Amino acid sequence: MVKITALETHDVRFPTSRALDGSDAMNPDPDYSAAYVVLRTDSPDGLCGHGLVFTIGRGNDVQTAALAALAPMVVGQSVEAMIADLGSFARRLTGDSQLRWLGPEKGVMHMAIGAVINAAWDMAARHAGKPLWRFIADMTPQQIVSQIDFRYLTDALTPDQALQILRAAEPGKAERIERLLAEGYPAYTTSPGWLGYSDDKLQRLAREAVEEGFRTIKLKVGLSLDDDIRRCRLVRAAVGPDIAVAIDANQRWDVQQAIDWLWPLKEFGLAWIEEPTSPDDVLGHAAIRRGVAPTPVSTGEHTHNRVMFKQLFQAQAVDLVQIDAARVGGVNENLAILLLAAKFGVKVFPHAGGVGLCELVQHLAMADFIAITGKKEDRAIEFVDHLHEHFIDPVTIRAGRYLAPTRPGFSAEMHARSIAEYTFPGGIVWRDLPAAESA
Amino acid sequence: MVKITALETHDVRFPTSRALDGSDAMNPDPDYSAAYVVLRTDSPDGLCGHGLVFTIGRGNDVQTAALAALAPMVVGQSVEAMIADLGSFARRLTGDSQLRWLGPEKGVMHMAIGAVINAAWDMAARHAGKPLWRFIADMTPQQIVSQIDFRYLTDALTPDQALQILRAAEPGKAERIERLLAEGYPAYTTSPGWLGYSDDKLQRLAREAVEEGFRTIKLKVGLSLDDDIRRCRLVRAAVGPDIAVAIDANQRWDVQQAIDWLWPLKEFGLAWIEEPTSPDDVLGHAAIRRGVAPTPVSTGEHTHNRVMFKQLFQAQAVDLVQIDAARVGGVNENLAILLLAAKFGVKVFPHAGGVGLCELVQHLAMADFIAITGKKEDRAIEFVDHLHEHFIDPVTIRAGRYLAPTRPGFSAEMHARSIAEYTFPGGIVWRDLPAAESA
């Protein structure tokens, strides 16, 4: 029997706060970080699985400790049994009664469980010799349904309803796989729009993004209304009327404040306003959506589990949603969320950026196109162009589109050298920083 | 300047799973635990502050690591400045942009922040020579308002509205303090109703509880409908028609399942059904409440922050709520929740039991009686009679009522010997357990 022999963890941090990359209204100085996990096996071919939780610096040690705490539930387990029934594997971790108390199904412990579940999916896809999107796409509808924990969902989505959605997508699968491989999947970019950037840099980067083929650009907003109006105007002038411009407030406002702030921004024909308020505030998003119509409202990158997504849909609180590959309980919970979105007819624009989030979430969007909704040209995956060089199978963007990865697995694996150099606080990068600048 | 010199942590666990104390439909074998924190100072009189997060076993190490991660934000700070402005102290911890990513405001990191904030309040109350309930009660309305982070609340409660509620409670404060000291505060008991107990034990303990003066008894339900019907009938027979009987499903059901399950239990005239489904499911609770009327619906012990409580009230999803002293962001966030409940006219029946939760939450309920609602005889604090012997200032129950604590502080301090003996895994209690039984 091939067994999992170790759950290995690494606290990896990049000193990104030095360049104001990633600055927004709530996060002025993030150090993009990963609590990184590897499942090792005694397979003669070196089979392993990689996963990560993205954080923005302080607390990455706590997140790493949460990964390590899962070792007793995983080490010694049969790889074959795990791969053959990832649904049961995921439910055993998310359902552990003692660990569940620490959430339930939210925060540090839930994200750690999600990363270990993602590492198991990475291993399963590698073992099958397929990229993860294809590994999911090749499952039968019944196999996909068996991945999902329907607890707390059945008032919005039953296993039978999920099965119907998946069966309806079966015709045309092969043709869609060909199209995906040929065309790629639309991307949108947030790289021009960080709050810390100057007006010149914003306009220059926005123009460059359009020249590179992006059709949607997103700006960070929420610190100063005058700045936001000026920046929206500058970007609109730079990119012309045919490019979609979205804005992201990163949870900055209260409900009425959001409605008031967004009023003068209506003229720019925004594609969506993202995270106007607390990610927990389902009813607040619904009120904002009514108050700022027709501007579409969106949230999701911090939405902590399927129960919250369910309510966003039930309350008609959003026009579209983000999903995040490393916030919820792994691939299994994201499949539930994608099926809920399909049931309610809400488009998904996956959240990415950070460390490895582009690499991960592309697989989920592509699996959705092949096996769930059959749609991709009316939606897009976020793209931010940094830190990809640390990954063994980095995303490939061509003409504003993600090319489908072909290498087996979930694209989560980082270069061993990057892990070593950026390990906090002992890696060479952190040792060489002036003491006053370290976290 | 007196400074905080250390943030000390302890991973303390009690092997309660051996006796099935604390067993319910979702938590079959909890080992009641505390991630325990002490703020030390260089004050010549030994001033310190104690706090804790209650967990049920596995993961208490992660929770303890989260406490330790807060040391750099606290150690070296002025005690005087912290005590003089606990609102700013709390906002600095809950608002840290990097740590916030790990929630935001939920799960392991938020509970750790809450425990450190509670330790700061313990220190402030000790310094003032008052029990915490009295320390709060002696604040002016404006001082209480300044404790609260109103971000994300203003669509339901503004600072001015909070001030009005507090000012309306000012007349009669002195008289209520006298009454509280003379009469105590009503308690209810969950001790008879754990799922692991036999029918005989259930009836015997229920009768004993009534003889001791309790007017409300709570049973755990949700594993078997037949068992629940039988157990409700047995308890009703044991205690007679005048004692309130509540039930607690500990998040066991989906929405429709809850409605169906509760139908045959209506005949027992239940005082409330607690946690029928996911604590995240605001809309689910609202649907259940409509479906099981007139049985009152309740939740709150796992409700992770003020934004979720706000929505429970806005959606008319609950008839009453639990609050928990160690789940949310400390005393400050609980003051916000108590004011929201007062604004919406929803009664609070605080959650207790576990390790130290009775000791802590009594102060909040009593402060509510003196300074916010002025009410106590139409509500009650949960009481479970175990593990109190490990606390220096344990709760005192007389004739089914909590007597008001008089010792300065928040009653969170454990005996040093208990901490040493129950420290996991090195304490003598854990070393002496057979290896197969250790967590």
mmCIF file of C-alpha atoms in Angstrom, chain A residues 13 17 24 26-31 53-63 65-66 69 73 95-109 111 150-155 250-256 276-284 301-302 304-305 307-308 310-312 314-315 324 327 351 357 439, chain B residues 13 17 24 26-31 53-63 65-66 69 73 95-109 111 150-155 250-256 276-284 301-302 304-305 307-308 310-312 314-315 324 327 351 357 439:
data_model
loop_
_atom_site.group_PDB
_atom_site.id
_atom_site.type_symbol
_atom_site.label_atom_id
_atom_site.label_comp_id
_atom_site.label_asym_id
_atom_site.label_seq_id
_atom_site.Cartn_x
_atom_site.Cartn_y
_atom_site.Cartn_z
ATOM 1 C CA ARG A 13 6.816 35.367 2.486
ATOM 2 C CA SER A 17 5.212 45.914 0.720
ATOM 3 C CA ASP A 24 -5.644 48.808 -1.644
ATOM 4 C CA MET A 26 -7.873 48.125 3.413
ATOM 5 C CA ASN A 27 -4.422 46.636 2.860
ATOM 6 C CA PRO A 28 -1.836 49.401 2.618
ATOM 7 C CA ASP A 29 1.308 47.283 2.955
ATOM 8 C CA PRO A 30 0.839 43.580 2.268
ATOM 9 C CA ASP A 31 3.743 41.142 2.249
ATOM 10 C CA VAL A 53 -2.987 29.309 1.663
ATOM 11 C CA PHE A 54 -2.383 32.857 0.503
ATOM 12 C CA THR A 55 -1.983 35.440 3.278
ATOM 13 C CA ILE A 56 -0.596 38.977 3.307
ATOM 14 C CA GLY A 57 2.128 38.633 5.933
ATOM 15 C CA ARG A 58 1.685 38.657 9.692
ATOM 16 C CA GLY A 59 -0.096 35.507 10.812
ATOM 17 C CA ASN A 60 1.388 33.345 8.086
ATOM 18 C CA ASP A 61 3.087 31.465 10.935
ATOM 19 C CA VAL A 62 -0.309 30.751 12.514
ATOM 20 C CA GLN A 63 -1.664 29.604 9.154
ATOM 21 C CA ALA A 65 0.803 25.916 12.266
ATOM 22 C CA ALA A 66 -2.784 25.123 11.268
ATOM 23 C CA ALA A 69 -1.928 20.413 12.959
ATOM 24 C CA MET A 73 -5.312 13.130 10.137
ATOM 25 C CA GLY A 95 -16.276 17.469 9.528
ATOM 26 C CA ASP A 96 -13.819 16.728 12.339
ATOM 27 C CA SER A 97 -15.889 17.724 15.349
ATOM 28 C CA GLN A 98 -13.042 19.134 17.419
ATOM 29 C CA LEU A 99 -11.414 21.149 14.634
ATOM 30 C CA ARG A 100 -14.821 22.327 13.469
ATOM 31 C CA TRP A 101 -15.227 24.273 16.719
ATOM 32 C CA LEU A 102 -12.461 26.621 15.534
ATOM 33 C CA GLY A 103 -14.682 27.879 12.722
ATOM 34 C CA PRO A 104 -16.949 26.254 11.958
ATOM 35 C CA GLU A 105 -15.862 26.147 8.309
ATOM 36 C CA LYS A 106 -14.219 29.548 8.326
ATOM 37 C CA GLY A 107 -10.964 31.315 9.056
ATOM 38 C CA VAL A 108 -7.506 29.895 9.664
ATOM 39 C CA MET A 109 -8.510 26.286 10.260
ATOM 40 C CA MET A 111 -8.271 27.587 4.963
ATOM 41 C CA PHE A 150 -24.564 19.145 0.497
ATOM 42 C CA ARG A 151 -25.058 19.786 4.200
ATOM 43 C CA TYR A 152 -26.742 23.204 4.608
ATOM 44 C CA LEU A 153 -27.284 23.514 0.846
ATOM 45 C CA THR A 154 -30.387 21.487 0.118
ATOM 46 C CA ASP A 155 -32.786 24.428 0.470
ATOM 47 C CA ASN A 250 -11.916 45.892 -0.565
ATOM 48 C CA GLN A 251 -14.667 46.103 2.101
ATOM 49 C CA ARG A 252 -14.118 49.770 2.783
ATOM 50 C CA TRP A 253 -17.652 51.068 3.281
ATOM 51 C CA ASP A 254 -20.784 50.805 5.370
ATOM 52 C CA VAL A 255 -23.999 50.233 3.443
ATOM 53 C CA GLN A 256 -25.246 53.800 2.997
ATOM 54 C CA PRO A 276 -18.230 47.369 -1.286
ATOM 55 C CA THR A 277 -18.636 46.280 2.354
ATOM 56 C CA SER A 278 -18.029 43.461 4.834
ATOM 57 C CA PRO A 279 -17.890 40.080 3.062
ATOM 58 C CA ASP A 280 -20.169 38.736 5.804
ATOM 59 C CA ASP A 281 -22.922 41.220 5.037
ATOM 60 C CA VAL A 282 -25.273 39.392 2.680
ATOM 61 C CA LEU A 283 -28.167 41.715 3.419
ATOM 62 C CA GLY A 284 -25.855 44.730 3.144
ATOM 63 C CA GLU A 301 -12.863 36.469 -2.497
ATOM 64 C CA HIS A 302 -13.360 36.606 1.278
ATOM 65 C CA HIS A 304 -15.712 31.945 3.682
ATOM 66 C CA ASN A 305 -17.837 28.982 2.655
ATOM 67 C CA VAL A 307 -23.343 28.618 3.078
ATOM 68 C CA MET A 308 -22.450 32.274 2.583
ATOM 69 C CA LYS A 310 -25.816 30.258 -1.022
ATOM 70 C CA GLN A 311 -27.247 33.256 0.799
ATOM 71 C CA LEU A 312 -25.655 35.793 -1.562
ATOM 72 C CA GLN A 314 -30.812 33.557 -2.378
ATOM 73 C CA ALA A 315 -30.895 37.223 -1.335
ATOM 74 C CA ASP A 324 -10.975 32.006 -4.465
ATOM 75 C CA ARG A 327 -10.108 30.555 0.972
ATOM 76 C CA HIS A 351 -10.250 36.071 -7.770
ATOM 77 C CA LEU A 357 -3.911 32.150 -6.853
ATOM 78 C CA ALA A 439 7.636 42.120 9.605
ATOM 79 C CA ARG B 13 -6.904 20.607 27.963
ATOM 80 C CA SER B 17 -14.415 12.947 26.502
ATOM 81 C CA ASP B 24 -24.122 16.592 21.573
ATOM 82 C CA MET B 26 -22.249 17.391 16.406
ATOM 83 C CA ASN B 27 -19.636 16.966 19.107
ATOM 84 C CA PRO B 28 -19.571 13.349 20.285
ATOM 85 C CA ASP B 29 -16.301 13.433 22.221
ATOM 86 C CA PRO B 30 -15.061 16.887 23.176
ATOM 87 C CA ASP B 31 -11.989 17.429 25.319
ATOM 88 C CA VAL B 53 -10.416 30.911 24.053
ATOM 89 C CA PHE B 54 -12.554 27.842 24.676
ATOM 90 C CA THR B 55 -12.028 24.968 22.232
ATOM 91 C CA ILE B 56 -12.977 21.300 22.370
ATOM 92 C CA GLY B 57 -9.580 19.684 21.921
ATOM 93 C CA ARG B 58 -7.697 19.208 18.669
ATOM 94 C CA GLY B 59 -6.538 22.531 17.318
ATOM 95 C CA ASN B 60 -6.043 24.099 20.733
ATOM 96 C CA ASP B 61 -2.349 24.254 19.794
ATOM 97 C CA VAL B 62 -3.209 26.319 16.707
ATOM 98 C CA GLN B 63 -5.403 28.598 18.813
ATOM 99 C CA ALA B 65 -0.129 29.826 18.431
ATOM 100 C CA ALA B 66 -2.552 32.535 17.302
ATOM 101 C CA ALA B 69 1.390 35.709 17.317
ATOM 102 C CA MET B 73 1.420 44.054 18.945
ATOM 103 C CA GLY B 95 -8.095 46.238 12.297
ATOM 104 C CA ASP B 96 -4.538 45.073 11.610
ATOM 105 C CA SER B 97 -4.596 44.756 7.843
ATOM 106 C CA GLN B 98 -2.353 41.717 7.584
ATOM 107 C CA LEU B 99 -3.993 39.696 10.364
ATOM 108 C CA ARG B 100 -7.433 40.705 9.121
ATOM 109 C CA TRP B 101 -6.819 38.696 5.944
ATOM 110 C CA LEU B 102 -6.968 35.521 8.050
ATOM 111 C CA GLY B 103 -10.657 36.123 8.774
ATOM 112 C CA PRO B 104 -11.692 38.805 8.365
ATOM 113 C CA GLU B 105 -13.057 39.008 11.912
ATOM 114 C CA LYS B 106 -13.762 35.309 12.214
ATOM 115 C CA GLY B 107 -12.218 32.006 13.206
ATOM 116 C CA VAL B 108 -8.926 31.296 14.975
ATOM 117 C CA MET B 109 -7.343 34.733 14.572
ATOM 118 C CA MET B 111 -10.937 34.487 18.696
ATOM 119 C CA PHE B 150 -19.410 50.807 14.384
ATOM 120 C CA ARG B 151 -17.918 49.849 11.003
ATOM 121 C CA TYR B 152 -20.494 47.791 9.092
ATOM 122 C CA LEU B 153 -23.179 48.505 11.720
ATOM 123 C CA THR B 154 -24.511 51.936 10.862
ATOM 124 C CA ASP B 155 -27.353 50.661 8.668
ATOM 125 C CA ASN B 250 -25.925 22.116 17.615
ATOM 126 C CA GLN B 251 -26.233 22.872 13.861
ATOM 127 C CA ARG B 252 -27.381 19.392 12.971
ATOM 128 C CA TRP B 253 -29.999 20.072 10.276
ATOM 129 C CA ASP B 254 -30.624 21.515 6.847
ATOM 130 C CA VAL B 255 -33.475 24.026 6.640
ATOM 131 C CA GLN B 256 -36.367 21.767 5.620
ATOM 132 C CA PRO B 276 -31.083 24.280 14.257
ATOM 133 C CA THR B 277 -28.674 24.729 11.329
ATOM 134 C CA SER B 278 -25.390 26.330 10.239
ATOM 135 C CA PRO B 279 -24.576 29.385 12.348
ATOM 136 C CA ASP B 280 -23.741 31.184 9.084
ATOM 137 C CA ASP B 281 -27.210 30.684 7.646
ATOM 138 C CA VAL B 282 -29.085 33.872 8.504
ATOM 139 C CA LEU B 283 -31.707 33.287 5.815
ATOM 140 C CA GLY B 284 -31.970 29.629 6.816
ATOM 141 C CA GLU B 301 -22.759 30.817 20.345
ATOM 142 C CA HIS B 302 -20.955 30.263 17.021
ATOM 143 C CA HIS B 304 -18.623 34.933 14.611
ATOM 144 C CA ASN B 305 -19.021 38.716 14.739
ATOM 145 C CA VAL B 307 -22.065 41.795 11.274
ATOM 146 C CA MET B 308 -23.683 38.352 11.510
ATOM 147 C CA LYS B 310 -26.840 42.457 12.808
ATOM 148 C CA GLN B 311 -28.234 40.370 9.980
ATOM 149 C CA LEU B 312 -29.930 37.851 12.309
ATOM 150 C CA GLN B 314 -32.480 42.538 10.387
ATOM 151 C CA ALA B 315 -33.841 39.343 8.839
ATOM 152 C CA ASP B 324 -20.394 33.920 23.812
ATOM 153 C CA ARG B 327 -15.940 33.695 20.250
ATOM 154 C CA HIS B 351 -23.941 30.766 26.092
ATOM 155 C CA LEU B 357 -17.405 30.598 29.757
ATOM 156 C CA ALA B 439 -5.752 13.216 21.578
#
